[in-house]
Short mmCIF file of C-alpha atoms in Angstrom, two decimals:
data_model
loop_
_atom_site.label_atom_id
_atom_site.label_comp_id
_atom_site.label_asym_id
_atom_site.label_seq_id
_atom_site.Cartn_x
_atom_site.Cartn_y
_atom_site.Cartn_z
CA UNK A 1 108.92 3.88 -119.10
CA UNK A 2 107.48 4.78 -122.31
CA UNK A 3 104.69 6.79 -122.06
CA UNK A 4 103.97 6.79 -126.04
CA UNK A 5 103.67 3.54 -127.99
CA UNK A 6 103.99 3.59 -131.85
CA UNK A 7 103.89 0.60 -134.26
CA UNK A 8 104.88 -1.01 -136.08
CA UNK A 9 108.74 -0.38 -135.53
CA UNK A 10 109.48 -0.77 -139.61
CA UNK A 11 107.69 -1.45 -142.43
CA UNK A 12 108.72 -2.60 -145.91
CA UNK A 13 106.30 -2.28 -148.46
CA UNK A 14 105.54 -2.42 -152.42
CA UNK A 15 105.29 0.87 -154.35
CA UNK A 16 100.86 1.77 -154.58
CA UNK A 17 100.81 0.18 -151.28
CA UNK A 18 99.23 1.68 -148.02
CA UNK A 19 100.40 1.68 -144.82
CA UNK A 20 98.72 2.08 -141.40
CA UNK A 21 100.97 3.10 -138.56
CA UNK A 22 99.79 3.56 -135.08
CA UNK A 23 100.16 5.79 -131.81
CA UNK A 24 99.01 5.25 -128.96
CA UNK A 25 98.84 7.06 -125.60
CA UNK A 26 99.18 4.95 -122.29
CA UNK A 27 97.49 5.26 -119.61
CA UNK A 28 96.76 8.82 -120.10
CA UNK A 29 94.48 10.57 -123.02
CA UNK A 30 96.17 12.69 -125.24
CA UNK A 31 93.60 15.09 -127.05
CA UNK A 32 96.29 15.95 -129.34
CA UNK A 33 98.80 14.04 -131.40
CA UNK A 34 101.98 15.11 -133.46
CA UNK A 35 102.99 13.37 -136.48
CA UNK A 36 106.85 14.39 -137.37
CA UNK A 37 108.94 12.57 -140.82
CA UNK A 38 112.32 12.70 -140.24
CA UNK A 39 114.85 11.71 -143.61
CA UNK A 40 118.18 10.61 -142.88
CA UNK A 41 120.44 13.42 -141.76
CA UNK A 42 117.80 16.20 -141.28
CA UNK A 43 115.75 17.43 -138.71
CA UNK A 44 112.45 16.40 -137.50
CA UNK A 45 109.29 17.73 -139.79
CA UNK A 46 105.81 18.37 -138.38
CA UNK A 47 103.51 16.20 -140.87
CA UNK A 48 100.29 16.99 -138.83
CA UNK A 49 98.48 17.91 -135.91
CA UNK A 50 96.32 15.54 -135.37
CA UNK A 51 92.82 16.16 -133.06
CA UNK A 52 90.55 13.86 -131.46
CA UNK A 53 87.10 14.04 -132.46
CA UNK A 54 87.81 16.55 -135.49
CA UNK A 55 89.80 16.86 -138.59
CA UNK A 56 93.70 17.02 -138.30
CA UNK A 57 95.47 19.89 -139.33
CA UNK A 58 98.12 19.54 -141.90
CA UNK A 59 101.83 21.56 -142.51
CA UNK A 60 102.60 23.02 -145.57
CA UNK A 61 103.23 21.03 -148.16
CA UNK A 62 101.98 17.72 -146.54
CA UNK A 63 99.15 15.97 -148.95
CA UNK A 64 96.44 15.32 -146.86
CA UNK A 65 94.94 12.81 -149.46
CA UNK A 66 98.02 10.93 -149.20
CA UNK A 67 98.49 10.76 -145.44
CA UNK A 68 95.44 10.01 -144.23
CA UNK A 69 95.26 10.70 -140.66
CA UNK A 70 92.55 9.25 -137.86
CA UNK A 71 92.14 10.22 -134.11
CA UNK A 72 89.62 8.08 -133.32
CA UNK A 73 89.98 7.91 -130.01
CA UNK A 74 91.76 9.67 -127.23
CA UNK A 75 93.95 7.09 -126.86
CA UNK A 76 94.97 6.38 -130.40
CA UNK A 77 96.04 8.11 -133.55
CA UNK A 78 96.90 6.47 -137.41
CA UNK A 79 98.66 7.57 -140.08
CA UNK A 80 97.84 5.45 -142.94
CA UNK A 81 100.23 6.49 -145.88
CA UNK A 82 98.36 5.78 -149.43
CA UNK A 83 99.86 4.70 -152.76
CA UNK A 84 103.01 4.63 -151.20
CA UNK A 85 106.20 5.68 -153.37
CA UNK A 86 109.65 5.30 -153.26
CA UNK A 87 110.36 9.03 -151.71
CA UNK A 88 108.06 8.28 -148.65
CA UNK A 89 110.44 6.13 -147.61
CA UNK A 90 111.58 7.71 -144.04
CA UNK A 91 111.28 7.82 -140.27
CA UNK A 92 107.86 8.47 -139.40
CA UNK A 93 107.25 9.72 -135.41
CA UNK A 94 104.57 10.34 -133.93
CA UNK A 95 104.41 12.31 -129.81
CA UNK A 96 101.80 13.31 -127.60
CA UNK A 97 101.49 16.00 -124.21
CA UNK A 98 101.64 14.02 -121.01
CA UNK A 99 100.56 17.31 -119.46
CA UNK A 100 99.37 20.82 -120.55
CA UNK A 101 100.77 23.00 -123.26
CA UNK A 102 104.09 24.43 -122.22
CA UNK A 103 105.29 20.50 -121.49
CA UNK A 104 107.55 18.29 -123.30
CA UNK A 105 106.81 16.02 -126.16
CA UNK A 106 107.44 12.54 -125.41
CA UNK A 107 107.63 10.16 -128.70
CA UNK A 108 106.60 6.99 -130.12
CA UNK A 109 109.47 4.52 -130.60
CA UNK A 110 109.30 5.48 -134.49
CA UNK A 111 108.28 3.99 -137.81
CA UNK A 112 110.82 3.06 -140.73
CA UNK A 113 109.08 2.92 -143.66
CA UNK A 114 110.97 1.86 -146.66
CA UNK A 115 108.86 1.09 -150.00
CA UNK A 116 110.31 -0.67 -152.76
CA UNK B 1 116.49 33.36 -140.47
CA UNK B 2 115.34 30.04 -138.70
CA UNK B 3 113.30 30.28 -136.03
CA UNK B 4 115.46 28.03 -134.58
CA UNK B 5 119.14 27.88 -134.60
CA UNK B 6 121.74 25.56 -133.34
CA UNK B 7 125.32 25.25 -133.24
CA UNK B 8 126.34 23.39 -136.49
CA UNK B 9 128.36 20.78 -136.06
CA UNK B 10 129.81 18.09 -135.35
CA UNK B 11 131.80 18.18 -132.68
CA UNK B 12 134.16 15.77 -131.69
CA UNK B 13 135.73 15.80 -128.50
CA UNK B 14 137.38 13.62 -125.84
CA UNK B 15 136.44 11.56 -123.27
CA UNK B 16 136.02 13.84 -119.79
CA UNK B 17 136.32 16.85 -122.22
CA UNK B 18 133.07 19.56 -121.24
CA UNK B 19 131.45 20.84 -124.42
CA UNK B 20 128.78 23.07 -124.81
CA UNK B 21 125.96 23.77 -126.72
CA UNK B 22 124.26 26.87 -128.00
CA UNK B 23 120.59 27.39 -129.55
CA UNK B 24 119.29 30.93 -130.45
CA UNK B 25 115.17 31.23 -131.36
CA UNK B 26 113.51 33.76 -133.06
CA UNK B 27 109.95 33.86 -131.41
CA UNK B 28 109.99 36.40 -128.22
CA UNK B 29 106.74 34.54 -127.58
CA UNK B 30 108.72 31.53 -126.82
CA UNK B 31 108.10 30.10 -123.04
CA UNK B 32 109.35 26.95 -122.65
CA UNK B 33 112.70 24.82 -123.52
CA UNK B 34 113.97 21.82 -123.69
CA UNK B 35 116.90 19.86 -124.82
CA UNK B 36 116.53 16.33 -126.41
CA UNK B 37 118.72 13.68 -127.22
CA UNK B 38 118.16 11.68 -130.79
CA UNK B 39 120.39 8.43 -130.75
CA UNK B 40 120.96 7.53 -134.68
CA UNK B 41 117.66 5.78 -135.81
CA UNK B 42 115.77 6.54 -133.35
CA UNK B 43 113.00 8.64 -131.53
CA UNK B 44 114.05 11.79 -129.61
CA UNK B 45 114.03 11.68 -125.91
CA UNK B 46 113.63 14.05 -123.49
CA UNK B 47 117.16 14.95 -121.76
CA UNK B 48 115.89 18.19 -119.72
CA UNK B 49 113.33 21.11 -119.40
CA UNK B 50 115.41 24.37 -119.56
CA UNK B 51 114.27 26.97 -116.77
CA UNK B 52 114.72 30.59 -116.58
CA UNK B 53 117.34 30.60 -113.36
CA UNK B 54 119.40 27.85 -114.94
CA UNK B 55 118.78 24.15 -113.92
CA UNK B 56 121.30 21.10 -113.63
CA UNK B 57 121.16 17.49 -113.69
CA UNK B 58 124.12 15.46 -112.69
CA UNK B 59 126.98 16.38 -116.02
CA UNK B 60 123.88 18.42 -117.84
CA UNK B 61 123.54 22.11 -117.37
CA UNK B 62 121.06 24.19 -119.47
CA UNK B 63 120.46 27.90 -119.07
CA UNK B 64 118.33 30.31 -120.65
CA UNK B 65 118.97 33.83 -121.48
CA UNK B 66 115.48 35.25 -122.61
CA UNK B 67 116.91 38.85 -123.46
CA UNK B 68 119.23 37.63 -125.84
CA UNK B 69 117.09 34.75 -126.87
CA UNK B 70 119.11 31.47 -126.76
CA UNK B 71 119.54 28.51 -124.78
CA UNK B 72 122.56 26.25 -124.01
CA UNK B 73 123.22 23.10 -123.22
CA UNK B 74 126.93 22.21 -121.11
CA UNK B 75 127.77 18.95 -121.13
CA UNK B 76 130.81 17.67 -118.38
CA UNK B 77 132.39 14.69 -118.28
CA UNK B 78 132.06 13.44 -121.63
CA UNK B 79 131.20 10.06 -121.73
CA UNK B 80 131.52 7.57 -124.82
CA UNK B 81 127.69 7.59 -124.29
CA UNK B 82 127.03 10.63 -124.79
CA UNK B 83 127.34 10.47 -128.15
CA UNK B 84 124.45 11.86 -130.03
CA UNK B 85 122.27 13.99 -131.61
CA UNK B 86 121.24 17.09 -129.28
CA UNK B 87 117.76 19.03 -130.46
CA UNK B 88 116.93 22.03 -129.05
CA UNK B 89 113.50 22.71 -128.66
CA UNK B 90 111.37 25.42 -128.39
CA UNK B 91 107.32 25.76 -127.44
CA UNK B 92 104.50 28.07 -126.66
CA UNK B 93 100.91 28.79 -126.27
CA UNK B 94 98.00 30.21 -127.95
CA UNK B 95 98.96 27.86 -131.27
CA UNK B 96 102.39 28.25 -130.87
CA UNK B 97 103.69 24.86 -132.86
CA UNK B 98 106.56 23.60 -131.02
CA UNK B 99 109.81 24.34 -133.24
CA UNK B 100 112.49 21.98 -133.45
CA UNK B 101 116.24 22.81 -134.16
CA UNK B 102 118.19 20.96 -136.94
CA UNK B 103 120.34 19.12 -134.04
CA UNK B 104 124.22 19.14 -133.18
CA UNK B 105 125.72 15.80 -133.49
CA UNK B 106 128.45 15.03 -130.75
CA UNK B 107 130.86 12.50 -131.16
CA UNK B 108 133.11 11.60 -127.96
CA UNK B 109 135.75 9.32 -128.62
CA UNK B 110 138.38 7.53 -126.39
#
């Protein structure tokens, strides 16, 4: 079963719009979230690291202004997009560690965010 | 050069037809592996962990070859369902981010 839970599945939303999407970890804490966009055709691209308790760490290139990221809890992770614009429009994923370092990534179900 | 690289594709073979898959990485720092499967629109998901003597699940084979650095992924059997997006993955420690490959897209018809 899915050990990651993500929602909402899609959004649509109005241009200077924010968005809040959600991960969540069940039934096991996850001290450490991944937040991945993914546009159609291309590979997956780390967004974010994000870290309970503390600040999340951001890639290259990735406004942190503009996704606002919260790990409130070490069950939970958001990714609220702000002023949303046309080119955020993609597949937003989020994934935790069920175990230690070296093991796999297991992922959310996905967020398609489309903004009009 | 990519610090990781996969096969480009896509391929498109027949059903029952084997095809394999091959993923080099940069990073000799690398220590563990994994192939995923990405169905179109939606999340990746794990297919197997890939493990220094080789390892096999049912039609799946991966193997590892640390001294040249790269990975494969044999696939037997083809089924219709196997049809896909395969992402080679590649992860560390001490901050290592895990590194995902652009993906080879297999298409298995009738």
């Amino acid at each position: 079963g899915a050990v990651v839970s993500q929602h909402p599945s899609w959004v649509i939303c109005k241009s200077g719009t924010s968005v809040k999407i959600e991960c969540r970890s069940l039934d096991f804490q996850a001290t450490t979230m991944f937040w991945y966009r993914q546009f159609p055709k291309q590979s997956l691209m780390l967004m974010a690291t994000s870290n309970e308790g503390s600040k999340a760490t951001y890639e290259q290139g990735v406004e942190k202004d503009k996704f606002l990221i919260n790990h409130a809890s070490l069950t939970l992770s958001t990714l609220t997009v702000t002023s949303a614009h046309p080119e955020d429009s993609s597949f937003y994923i989020c994934s935790a560690r069920l175990g230690q370092v070296a093991s796999p990534l297991h992922f959310g179900n996905g967020t398609r965010l489309t903004v009009t | 050069r990519k610090e990781v690289e996969q096969d480009p594709g896509p391929f498109n073979v027949p059903e029952g037809a084997t095809v394999a898959f091959n993923c080099t990485y940069s990073n000799s720092a690398s220590q563990s592996f994994f192939w995923y499967r990405q169905d179109c629109r939606k999340e990746p998901k794990l297919l197997m962990s890939v493990y220094s003597s080789g390892n096999e699940d049912g039609r799946f084979t991966a193997q590892l070859n640390r001294a040249s650095q790269y990975i494969s992924l044999l696939i037997r059997d083809s089924k219709l369902s196997d049809s896909a997006t395969y992402l080679c993955v590649v992860s560390g420690t001490g901050g290592f981010k895990t590194i995902f490959g652009a993906g080879t897209r297999l298409f298995v018809k009738a």
